[in-house]
mmCIF file of C-alpha atoms and ligand atoms in Angstrom:
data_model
loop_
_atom_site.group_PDB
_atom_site.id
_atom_site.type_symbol
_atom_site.label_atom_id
_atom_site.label_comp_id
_atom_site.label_asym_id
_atom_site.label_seq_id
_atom_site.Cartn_x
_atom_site.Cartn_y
_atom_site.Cartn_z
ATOM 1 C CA UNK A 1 20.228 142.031 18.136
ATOM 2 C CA UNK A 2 21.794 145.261 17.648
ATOM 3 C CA UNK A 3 25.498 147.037 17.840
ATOM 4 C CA UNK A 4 26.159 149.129 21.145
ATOM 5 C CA UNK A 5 29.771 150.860 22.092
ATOM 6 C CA UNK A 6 30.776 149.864 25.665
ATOM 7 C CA UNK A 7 33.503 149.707 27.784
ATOM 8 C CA UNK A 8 34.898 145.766 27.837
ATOM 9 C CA UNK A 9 37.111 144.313 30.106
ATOM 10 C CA UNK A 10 39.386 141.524 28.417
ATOM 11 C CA UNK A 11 42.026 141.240 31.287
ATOM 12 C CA UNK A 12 41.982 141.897 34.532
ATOM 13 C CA UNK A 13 44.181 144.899 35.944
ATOM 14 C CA UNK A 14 44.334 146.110 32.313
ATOM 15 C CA UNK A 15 42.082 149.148 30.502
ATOM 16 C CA UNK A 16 39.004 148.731 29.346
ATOM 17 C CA UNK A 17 38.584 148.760 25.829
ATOM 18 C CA UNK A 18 35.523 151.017 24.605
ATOM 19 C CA UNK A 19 34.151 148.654 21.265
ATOM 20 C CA UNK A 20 31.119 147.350 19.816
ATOM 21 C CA UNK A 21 29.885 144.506 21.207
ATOM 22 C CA UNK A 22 25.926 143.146 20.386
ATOM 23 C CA UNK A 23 23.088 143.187 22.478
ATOM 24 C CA UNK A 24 19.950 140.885 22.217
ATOM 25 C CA UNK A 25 16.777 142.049 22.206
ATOM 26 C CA UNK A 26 14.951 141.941 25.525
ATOM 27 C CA UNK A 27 13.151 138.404 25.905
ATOM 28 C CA UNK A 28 10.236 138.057 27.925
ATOM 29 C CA UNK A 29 9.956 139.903 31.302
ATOM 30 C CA UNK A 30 13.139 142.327 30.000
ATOM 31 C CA UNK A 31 13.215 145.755 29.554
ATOM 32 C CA UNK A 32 15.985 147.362 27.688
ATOM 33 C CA UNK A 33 16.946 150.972 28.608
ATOM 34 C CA UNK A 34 19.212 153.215 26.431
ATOM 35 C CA UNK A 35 21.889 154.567 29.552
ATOM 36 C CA UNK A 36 22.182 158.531 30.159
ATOM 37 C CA UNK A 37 24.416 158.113 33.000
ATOM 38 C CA UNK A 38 26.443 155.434 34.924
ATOM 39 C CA UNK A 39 28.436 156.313 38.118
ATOM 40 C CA UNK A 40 31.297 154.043 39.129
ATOM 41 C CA UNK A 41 31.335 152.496 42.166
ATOM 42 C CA UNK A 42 34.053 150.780 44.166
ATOM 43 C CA UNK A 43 32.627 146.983 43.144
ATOM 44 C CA UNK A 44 33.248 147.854 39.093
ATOM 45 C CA UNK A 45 36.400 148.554 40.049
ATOM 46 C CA UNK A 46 36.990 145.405 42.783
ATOM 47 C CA UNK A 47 35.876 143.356 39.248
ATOM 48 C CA UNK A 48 38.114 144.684 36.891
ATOM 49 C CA UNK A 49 40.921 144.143 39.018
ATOM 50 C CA UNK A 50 39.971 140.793 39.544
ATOM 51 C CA UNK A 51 39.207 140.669 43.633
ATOM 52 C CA UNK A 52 35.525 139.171 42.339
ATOM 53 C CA UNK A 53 36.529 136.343 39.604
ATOM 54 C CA UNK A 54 34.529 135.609 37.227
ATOM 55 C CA UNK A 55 34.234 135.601 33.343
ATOM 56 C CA UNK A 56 36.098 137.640 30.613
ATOM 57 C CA UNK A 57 35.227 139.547 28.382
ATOM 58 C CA UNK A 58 32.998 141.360 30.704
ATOM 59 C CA UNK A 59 31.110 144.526 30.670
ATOM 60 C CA UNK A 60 30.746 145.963 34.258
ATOM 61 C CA UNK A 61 28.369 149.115 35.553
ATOM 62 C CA UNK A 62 25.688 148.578 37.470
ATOM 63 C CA UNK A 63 24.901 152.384 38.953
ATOM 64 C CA UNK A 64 22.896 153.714 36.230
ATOM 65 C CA UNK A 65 19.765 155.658 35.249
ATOM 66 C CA UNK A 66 18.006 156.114 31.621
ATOM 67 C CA UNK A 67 14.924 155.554 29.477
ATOM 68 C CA UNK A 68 13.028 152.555 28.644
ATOM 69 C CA UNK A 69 13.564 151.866 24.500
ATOM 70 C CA UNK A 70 12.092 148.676 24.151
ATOM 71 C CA UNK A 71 9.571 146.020 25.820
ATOM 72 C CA UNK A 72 9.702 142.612 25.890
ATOM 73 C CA UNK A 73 6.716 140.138 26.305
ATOM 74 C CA UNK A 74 4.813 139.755 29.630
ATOM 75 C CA UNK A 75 6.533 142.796 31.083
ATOM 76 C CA UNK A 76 4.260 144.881 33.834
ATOM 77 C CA UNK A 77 1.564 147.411 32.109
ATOM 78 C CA UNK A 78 3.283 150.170 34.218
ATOM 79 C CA UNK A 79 6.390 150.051 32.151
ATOM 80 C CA UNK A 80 6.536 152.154 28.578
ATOM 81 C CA UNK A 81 8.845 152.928 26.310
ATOM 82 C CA UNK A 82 10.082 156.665 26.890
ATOM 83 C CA UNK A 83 9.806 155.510 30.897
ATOM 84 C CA UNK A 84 13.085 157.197 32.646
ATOM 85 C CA UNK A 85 14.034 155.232 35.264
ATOM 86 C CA UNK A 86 17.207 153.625 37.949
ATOM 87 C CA UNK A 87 18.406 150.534 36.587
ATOM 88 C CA UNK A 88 19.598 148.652 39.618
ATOM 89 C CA UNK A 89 21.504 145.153 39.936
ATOM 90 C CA UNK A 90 18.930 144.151 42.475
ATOM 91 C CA UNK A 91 17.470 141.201 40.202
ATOM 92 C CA UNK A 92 14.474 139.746 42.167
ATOM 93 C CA UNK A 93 12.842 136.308 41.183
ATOM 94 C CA UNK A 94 9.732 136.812 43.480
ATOM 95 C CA UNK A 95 9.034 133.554 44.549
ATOM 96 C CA UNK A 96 11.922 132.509 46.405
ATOM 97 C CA UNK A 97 12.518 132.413 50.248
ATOM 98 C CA UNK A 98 14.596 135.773 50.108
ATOM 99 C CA UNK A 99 12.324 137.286 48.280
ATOM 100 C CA UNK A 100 9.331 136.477 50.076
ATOM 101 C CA UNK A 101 10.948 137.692 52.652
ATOM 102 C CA UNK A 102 11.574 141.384 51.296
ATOM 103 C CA UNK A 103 15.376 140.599 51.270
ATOM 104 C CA UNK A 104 15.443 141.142 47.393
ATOM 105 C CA UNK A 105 19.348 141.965 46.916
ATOM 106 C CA UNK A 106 19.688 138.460 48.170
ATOM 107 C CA UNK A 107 17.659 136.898 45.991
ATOM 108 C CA UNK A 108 18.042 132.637 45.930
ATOM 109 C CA UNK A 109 17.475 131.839 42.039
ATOM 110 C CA UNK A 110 20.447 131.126 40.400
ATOM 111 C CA UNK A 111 21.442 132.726 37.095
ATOM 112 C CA UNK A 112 23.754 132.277 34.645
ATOM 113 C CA UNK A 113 25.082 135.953 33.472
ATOM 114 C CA UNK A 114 27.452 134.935 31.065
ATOM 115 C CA UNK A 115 24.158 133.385 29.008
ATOM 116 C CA UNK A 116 22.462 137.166 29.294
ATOM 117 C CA UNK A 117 22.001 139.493 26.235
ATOM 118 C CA UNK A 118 25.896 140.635 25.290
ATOM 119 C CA UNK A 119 28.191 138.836 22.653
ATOM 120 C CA UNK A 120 31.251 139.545 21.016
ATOM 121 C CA UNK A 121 31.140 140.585 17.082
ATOM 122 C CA UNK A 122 32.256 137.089 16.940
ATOM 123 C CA UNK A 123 29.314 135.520 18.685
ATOM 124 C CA UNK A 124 31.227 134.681 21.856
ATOM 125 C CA UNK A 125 29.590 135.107 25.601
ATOM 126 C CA UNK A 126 30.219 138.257 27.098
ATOM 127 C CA UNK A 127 29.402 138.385 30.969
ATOM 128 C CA UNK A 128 26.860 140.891 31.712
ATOM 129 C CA UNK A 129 28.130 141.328 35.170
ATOM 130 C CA UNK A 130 25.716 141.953 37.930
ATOM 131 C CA UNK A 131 23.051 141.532 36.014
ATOM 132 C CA UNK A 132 23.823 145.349 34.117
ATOM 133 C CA UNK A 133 26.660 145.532 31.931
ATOM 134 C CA UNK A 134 25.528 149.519 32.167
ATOM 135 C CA UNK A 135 29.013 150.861 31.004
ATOM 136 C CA UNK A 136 27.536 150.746 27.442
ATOM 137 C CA UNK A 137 25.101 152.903 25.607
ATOM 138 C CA UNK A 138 22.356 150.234 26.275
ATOM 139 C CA UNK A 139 21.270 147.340 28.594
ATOM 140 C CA UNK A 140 18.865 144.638 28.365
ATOM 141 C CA UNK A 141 17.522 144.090 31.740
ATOM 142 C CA UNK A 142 14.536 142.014 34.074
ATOM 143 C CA UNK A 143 12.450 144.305 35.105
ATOM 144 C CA UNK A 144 12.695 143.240 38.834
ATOM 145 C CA UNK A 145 16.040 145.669 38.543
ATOM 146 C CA UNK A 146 14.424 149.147 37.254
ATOM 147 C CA UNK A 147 12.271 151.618 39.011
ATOM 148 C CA UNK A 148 10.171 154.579 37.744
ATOM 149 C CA UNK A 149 11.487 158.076 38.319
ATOM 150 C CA UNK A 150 10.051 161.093 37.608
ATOM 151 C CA UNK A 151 11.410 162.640 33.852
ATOM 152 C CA UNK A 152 12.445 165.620 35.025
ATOM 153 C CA UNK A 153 15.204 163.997 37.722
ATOM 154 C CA UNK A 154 18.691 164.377 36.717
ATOM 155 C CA UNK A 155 20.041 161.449 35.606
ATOM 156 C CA UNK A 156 23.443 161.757 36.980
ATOM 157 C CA UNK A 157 21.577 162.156 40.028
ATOM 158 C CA UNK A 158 19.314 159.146 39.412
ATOM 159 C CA UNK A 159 22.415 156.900 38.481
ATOM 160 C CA UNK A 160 23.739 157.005 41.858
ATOM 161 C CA UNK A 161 20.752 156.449 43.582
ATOM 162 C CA UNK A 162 20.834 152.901 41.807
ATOM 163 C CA UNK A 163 23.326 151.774 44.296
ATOM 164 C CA UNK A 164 25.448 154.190 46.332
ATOM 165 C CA UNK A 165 22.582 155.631 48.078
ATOM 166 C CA UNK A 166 20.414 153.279 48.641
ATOM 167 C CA UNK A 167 23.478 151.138 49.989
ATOM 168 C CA UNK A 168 24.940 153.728 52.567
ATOM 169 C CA UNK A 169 21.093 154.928 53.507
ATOM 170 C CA UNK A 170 19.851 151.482 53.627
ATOM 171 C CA UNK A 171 22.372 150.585 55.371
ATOM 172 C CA UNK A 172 21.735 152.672 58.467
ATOM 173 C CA UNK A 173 18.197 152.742 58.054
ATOM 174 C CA UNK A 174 17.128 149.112 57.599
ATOM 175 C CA UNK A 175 20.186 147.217 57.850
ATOM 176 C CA UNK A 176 21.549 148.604 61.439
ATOM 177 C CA UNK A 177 17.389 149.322 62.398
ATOM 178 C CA UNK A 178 18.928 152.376 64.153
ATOM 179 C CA UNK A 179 16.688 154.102 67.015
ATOM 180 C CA UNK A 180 16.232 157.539 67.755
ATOM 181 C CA UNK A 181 19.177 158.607 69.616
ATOM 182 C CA UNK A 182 21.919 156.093 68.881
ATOM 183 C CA UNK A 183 25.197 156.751 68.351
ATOM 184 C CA UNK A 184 26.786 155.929 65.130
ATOM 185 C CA UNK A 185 30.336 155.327 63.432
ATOM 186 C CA UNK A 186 30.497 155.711 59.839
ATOM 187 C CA UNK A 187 34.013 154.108 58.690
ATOM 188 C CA UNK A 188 34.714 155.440 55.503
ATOM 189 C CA UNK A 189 33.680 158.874 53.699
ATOM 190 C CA UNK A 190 33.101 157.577 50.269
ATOM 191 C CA UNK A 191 30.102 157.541 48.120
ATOM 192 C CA UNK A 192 28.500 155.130 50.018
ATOM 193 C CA UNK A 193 29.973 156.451 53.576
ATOM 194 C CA UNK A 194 28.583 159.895 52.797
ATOM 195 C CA UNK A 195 25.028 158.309 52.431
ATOM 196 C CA UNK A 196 25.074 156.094 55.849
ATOM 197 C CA UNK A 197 26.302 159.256 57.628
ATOM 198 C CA UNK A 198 23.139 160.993 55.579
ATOM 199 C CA UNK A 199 20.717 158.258 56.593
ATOM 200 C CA UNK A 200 21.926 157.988 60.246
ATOM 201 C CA UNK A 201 20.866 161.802 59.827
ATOM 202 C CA UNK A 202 17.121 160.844 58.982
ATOM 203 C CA UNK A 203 17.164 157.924 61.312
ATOM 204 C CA UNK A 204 17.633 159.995 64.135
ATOM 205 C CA UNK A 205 20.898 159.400 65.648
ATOM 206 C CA UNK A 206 22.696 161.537 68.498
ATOM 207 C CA UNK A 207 26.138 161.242 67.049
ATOM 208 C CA UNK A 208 27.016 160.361 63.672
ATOM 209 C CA UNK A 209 31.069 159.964 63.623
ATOM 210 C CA UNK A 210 32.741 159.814 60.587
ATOM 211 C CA UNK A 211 36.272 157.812 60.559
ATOM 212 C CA UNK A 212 38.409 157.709 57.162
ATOM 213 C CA UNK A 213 41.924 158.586 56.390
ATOM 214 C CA UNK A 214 41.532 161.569 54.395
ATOM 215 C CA UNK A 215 41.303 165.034 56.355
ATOM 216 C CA UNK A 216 39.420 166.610 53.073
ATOM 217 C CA UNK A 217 36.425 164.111 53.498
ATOM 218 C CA UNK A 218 36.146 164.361 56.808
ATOM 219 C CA UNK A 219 35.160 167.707 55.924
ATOM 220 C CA UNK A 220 33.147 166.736 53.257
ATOM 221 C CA UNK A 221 31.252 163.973 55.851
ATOM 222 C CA UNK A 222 30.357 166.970 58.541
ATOM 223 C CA UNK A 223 28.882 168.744 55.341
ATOM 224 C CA UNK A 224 26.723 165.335 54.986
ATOM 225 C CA UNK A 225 25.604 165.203 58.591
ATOM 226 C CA UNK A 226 28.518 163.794 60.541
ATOM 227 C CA UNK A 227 28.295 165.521 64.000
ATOM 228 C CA UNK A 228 32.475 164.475 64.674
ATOM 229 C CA UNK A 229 35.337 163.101 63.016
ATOM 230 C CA UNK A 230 38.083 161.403 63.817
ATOM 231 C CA UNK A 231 41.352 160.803 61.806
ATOM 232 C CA UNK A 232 41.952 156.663 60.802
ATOM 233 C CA UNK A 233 45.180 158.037 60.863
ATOM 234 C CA UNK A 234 45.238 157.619 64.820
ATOM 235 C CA UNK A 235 46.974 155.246 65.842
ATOM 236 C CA UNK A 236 44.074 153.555 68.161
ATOM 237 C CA UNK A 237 41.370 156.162 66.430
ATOM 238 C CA UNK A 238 38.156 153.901 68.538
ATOM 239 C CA UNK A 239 39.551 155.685 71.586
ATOM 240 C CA UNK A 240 38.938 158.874 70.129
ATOM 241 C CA UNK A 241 35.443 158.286 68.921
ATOM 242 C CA UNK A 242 35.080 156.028 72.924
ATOM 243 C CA UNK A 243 36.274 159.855 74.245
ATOM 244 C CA UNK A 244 33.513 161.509 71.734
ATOM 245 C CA UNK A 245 30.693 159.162 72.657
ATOM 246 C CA UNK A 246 31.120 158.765 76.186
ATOM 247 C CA UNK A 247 31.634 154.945 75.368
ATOM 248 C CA UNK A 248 30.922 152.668 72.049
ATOM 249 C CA UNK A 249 28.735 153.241 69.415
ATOM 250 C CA UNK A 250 25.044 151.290 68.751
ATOM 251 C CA UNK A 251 26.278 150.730 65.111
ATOM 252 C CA UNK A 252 29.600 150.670 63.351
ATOM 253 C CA UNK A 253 28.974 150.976 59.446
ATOM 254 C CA UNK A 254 32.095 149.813 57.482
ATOM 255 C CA UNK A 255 31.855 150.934 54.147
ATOM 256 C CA UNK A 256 35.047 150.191 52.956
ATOM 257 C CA UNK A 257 36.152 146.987 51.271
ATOM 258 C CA UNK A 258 39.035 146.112 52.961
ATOM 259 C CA UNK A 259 39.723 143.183 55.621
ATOM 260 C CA UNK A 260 41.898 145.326 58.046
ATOM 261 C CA UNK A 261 39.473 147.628 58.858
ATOM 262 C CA UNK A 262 36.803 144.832 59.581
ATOM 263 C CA UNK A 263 39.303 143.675 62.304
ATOM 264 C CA UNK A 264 39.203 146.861 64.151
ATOM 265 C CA UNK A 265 35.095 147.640 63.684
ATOM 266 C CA UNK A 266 34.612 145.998 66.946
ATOM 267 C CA UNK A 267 36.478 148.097 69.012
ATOM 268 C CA UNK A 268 34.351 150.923 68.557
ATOM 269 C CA UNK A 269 31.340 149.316 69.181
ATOM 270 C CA UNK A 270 29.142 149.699 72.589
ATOM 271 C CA UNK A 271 27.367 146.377 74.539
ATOM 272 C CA UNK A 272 24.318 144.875 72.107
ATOM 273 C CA UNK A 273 26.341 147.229 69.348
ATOM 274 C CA UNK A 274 26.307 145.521 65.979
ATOM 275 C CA UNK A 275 29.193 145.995 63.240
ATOM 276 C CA UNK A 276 27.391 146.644 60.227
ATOM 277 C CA UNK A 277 28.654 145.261 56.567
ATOM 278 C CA UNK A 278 28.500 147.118 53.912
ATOM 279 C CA UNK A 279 31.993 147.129 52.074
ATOM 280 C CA UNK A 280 32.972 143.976 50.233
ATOM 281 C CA UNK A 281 36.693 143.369 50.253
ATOM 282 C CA UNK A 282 38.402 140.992 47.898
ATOM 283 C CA UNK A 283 37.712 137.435 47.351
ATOM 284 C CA UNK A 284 40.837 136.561 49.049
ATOM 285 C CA UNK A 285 40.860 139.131 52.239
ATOM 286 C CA UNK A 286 39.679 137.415 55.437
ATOM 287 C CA UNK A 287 39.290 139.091 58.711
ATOM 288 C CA UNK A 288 39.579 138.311 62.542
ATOM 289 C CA UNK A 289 37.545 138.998 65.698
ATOM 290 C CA UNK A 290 37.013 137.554 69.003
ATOM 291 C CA UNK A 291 33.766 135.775 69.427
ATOM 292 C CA UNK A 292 34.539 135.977 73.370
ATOM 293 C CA UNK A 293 34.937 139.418 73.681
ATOM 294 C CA UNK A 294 31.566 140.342 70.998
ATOM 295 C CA UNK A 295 29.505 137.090 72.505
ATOM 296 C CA UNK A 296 30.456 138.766 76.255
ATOM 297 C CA UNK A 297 29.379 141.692 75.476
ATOM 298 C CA UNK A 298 26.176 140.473 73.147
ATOM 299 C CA UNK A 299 27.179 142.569 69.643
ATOM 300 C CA UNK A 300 26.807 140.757 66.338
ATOM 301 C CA UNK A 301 28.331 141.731 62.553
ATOM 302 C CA UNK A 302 24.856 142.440 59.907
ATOM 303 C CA UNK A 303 25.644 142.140 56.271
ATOM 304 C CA UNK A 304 23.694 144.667 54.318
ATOM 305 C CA UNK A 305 23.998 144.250 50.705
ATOM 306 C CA UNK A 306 22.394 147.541 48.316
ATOM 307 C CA UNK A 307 21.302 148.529 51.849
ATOM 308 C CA UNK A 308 18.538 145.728 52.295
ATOM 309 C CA UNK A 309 16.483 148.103 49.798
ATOM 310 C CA UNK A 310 13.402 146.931 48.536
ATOM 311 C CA UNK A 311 14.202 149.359 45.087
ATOM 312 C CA UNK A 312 10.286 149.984 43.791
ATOM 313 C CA UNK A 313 9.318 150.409 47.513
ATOM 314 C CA UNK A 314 12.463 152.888 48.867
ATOM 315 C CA UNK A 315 14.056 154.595 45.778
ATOM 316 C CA UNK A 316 10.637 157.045 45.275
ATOM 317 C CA UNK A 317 11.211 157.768 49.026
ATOM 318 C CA UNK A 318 14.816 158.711 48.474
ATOM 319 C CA UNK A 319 13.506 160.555 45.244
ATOM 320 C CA UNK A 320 11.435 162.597 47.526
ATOM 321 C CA UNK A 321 13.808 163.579 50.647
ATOM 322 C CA UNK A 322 16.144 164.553 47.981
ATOM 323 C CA UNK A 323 12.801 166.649 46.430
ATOM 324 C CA UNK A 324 12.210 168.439 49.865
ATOM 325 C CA UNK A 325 16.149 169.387 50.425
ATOM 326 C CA UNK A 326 16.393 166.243 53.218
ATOM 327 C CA UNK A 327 19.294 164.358 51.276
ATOM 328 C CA UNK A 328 22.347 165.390 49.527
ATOM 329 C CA UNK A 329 22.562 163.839 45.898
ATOM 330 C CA UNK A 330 24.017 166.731 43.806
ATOM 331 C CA UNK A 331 27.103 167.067 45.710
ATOM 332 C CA UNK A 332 27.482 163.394 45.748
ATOM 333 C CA UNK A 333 29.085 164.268 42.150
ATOM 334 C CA UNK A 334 32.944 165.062 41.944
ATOM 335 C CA UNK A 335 33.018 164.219 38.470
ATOM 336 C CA UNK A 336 31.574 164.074 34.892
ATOM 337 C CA UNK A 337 33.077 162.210 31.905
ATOM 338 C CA UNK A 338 32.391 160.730 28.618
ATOM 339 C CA UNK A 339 32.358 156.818 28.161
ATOM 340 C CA UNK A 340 35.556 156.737 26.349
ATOM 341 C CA UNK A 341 37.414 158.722 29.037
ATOM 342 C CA UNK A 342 36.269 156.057 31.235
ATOM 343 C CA UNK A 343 39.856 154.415 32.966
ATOM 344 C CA UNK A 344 40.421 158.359 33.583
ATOM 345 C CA UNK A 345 37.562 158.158 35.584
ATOM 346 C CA UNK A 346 38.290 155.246 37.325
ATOM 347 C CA UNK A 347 41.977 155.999 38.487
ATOM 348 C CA UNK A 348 40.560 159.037 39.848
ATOM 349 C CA UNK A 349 38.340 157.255 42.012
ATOM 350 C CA UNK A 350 41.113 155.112 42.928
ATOM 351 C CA UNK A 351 42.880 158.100 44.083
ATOM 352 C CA UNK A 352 40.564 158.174 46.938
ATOM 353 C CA UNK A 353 39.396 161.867 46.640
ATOM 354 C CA UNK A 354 36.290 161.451 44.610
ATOM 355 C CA UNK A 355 32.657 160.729 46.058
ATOM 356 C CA UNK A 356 31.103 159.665 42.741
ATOM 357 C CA UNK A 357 32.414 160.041 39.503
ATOM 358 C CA UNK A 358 29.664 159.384 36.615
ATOM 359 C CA UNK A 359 29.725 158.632 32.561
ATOM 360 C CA UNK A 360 27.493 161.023 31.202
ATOM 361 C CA UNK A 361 26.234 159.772 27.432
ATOM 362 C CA UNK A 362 25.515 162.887 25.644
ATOM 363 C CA UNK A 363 23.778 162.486 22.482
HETATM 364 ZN ZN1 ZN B 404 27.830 149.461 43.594
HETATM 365 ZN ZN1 ZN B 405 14.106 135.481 44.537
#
């Protein structure tokens, strides 16, 4: 057990506090990994203001990239210490239905997180939620969650592959299964947005549309491969994109968490379209549709949690379209900032005009 500094939520909708808390050594099958960078996404900050429940103190972080420090027992030969690599919250038994059936993020074995490797000074639980707890200097983690990356990646670069883009480019690419020349709408111009838009791109689509309310990243999405975009300003903004496309889209990618704009995804969609998933609103939100008109015209919703990646089988492909200039992960980064300027760096994501901002831990 050992003394790490991280960034501790006590209450919800409060600051976190940066202190020391203790961190167990990694027990059989666990790696732990000393963090060099951990981006914040939209679900730390869904936690901390308590839209996900759960158990406090808590440490959240989950989009995160660094080097292997220690080894526990039975852990794969291909793991070493001095290993950088993406620690992901993808936590994989193996040998459960999910599993075997390469839906990983969905794994069925339940687990206890508030029993994982963080205390209090005082010995109390601290939850290590999603399986990370990577706003600290260190995390103790299965090895199911990390994958091997080359040593000379960036690791602000690597830390948001560990979840925004493998979310938005799974998302399009496995999730929605698009074909070769469908037409796409990409709600939301986020961190996540930005990479659906960039793996409708790969996937082949005709039109990639981006909708959000901000004019700035709509300017930012055409820069990531949106071929249009329309204002969610509009009052009715699924005629604009029904004008654009001629008629609905294949696949309508919501990739921000909140209810509302679940209630509206159907309205842009084509016959056999499918709404696709991807932002998680609060606990509480619920959303409407009508199963007449989507059953009518045959279109389904798809969830798509961390994009339906299979991490150790997708992330070095993602590694290498980045490699030969085919995906955009540099300019994915608004922001850099130090672990104890951390609730800086999460009101300005709150303020909507960042795509990623990430903790760099400079030592
Ligand atoms: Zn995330
Ligand atoms: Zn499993």
């Amino acid at each position: 057990m050992q003394s790490i500094k991280a960034a501790v939520c006590h209450a919800f909708n409060a600051p976190l506090v940066i202190e020391d808390v203790l961190l167990d050594a990694p027990a059989a099958g666990q790696v732990e990994v000393e963090i060099d960078a951990v981006a914040i996404c939209h679900s730390d900050i869904s936690y901390q203001q308590g839209g996900f429940g759960g158990h406090l103190p808590a440490v959240y972080g989950h989009e995160a990239a660094g080097r292997i420090t220690a080894i526990g027992t039975g852990v794969a030969a291909e793991y070493a210490v001095g290993d950088s690599v993406c620690v992901t919250l993808v936590r994989s038994c193996g040998h459960c239905p999910s599993c075997y059936s390469g839906h990983l993020s969905t794994c069925e074995t339940p687990r206890d997180n508030t029993m994982g490797p963080l205390k209090t000074k005082d010995g109390d639980a601290v939850l290590q939620a999603m399986s990370c707890g990577a706003f600290a200097e260190k995390v103790v983690v299965d090895q199911s969650q990390i994958v091997k990356i080359p040593a000379d990646l960036g690791k602000d670069v690597a830390s948001v592959i560990s979840c925004g883009v493998i979310t938005g480019v799974g998302a399009s690419v496995l999730a929605a299964n698009l074909r070769v020349g469908q037409d796409v709408v990409v709600i939301g111009a986020g961190g996540v947005g930005l990479n659906a838009i960039q793996g409708a791109r790969i996937a082949g689509a005709r039109r990639i549309v981006a909708v959000d309310l901000m004019d700035e990243k709509l300017e930012i999405a055409r820069e990531f491969g949106a071929t249009d975009a329309v204002s969610a300003k509009a009052a009715k903004p699924w005629r604009e994109v029904k004008a654009i496309l001629g008629r609905g889209a294949d696949a309508v990618l919501v990739t921000v968490g909140v209810a509302q704009v679940y209630d509206q995804a159907p309205r842009y969609l084509a016959p056999s379209g499918n709404v696709v998933m991807v932002g998680m609103p609060h606990g509480d939100q619920l959303t409407t549709f009508s199963p007449l008109n989507m059953a009518d015209a045959g279109q389904g919703f798809i969830g798509s949690k961390m994009g339906n990646m299979v991490i150790k089988r997708d992330i070095p492909w993602i590694i290498d379209l980045y490699k030969q200039g085919r995906l955009k992960l540099d300019e994915l980064i608004s922001g850099r900032w130090r672990l104890d300027q951390i609730n800086e760096a999460i009101a300005d994501t709150l303020g909507g005009a960042a795509k990623r901002n990430v903790i760099i831990f400079d030592r």
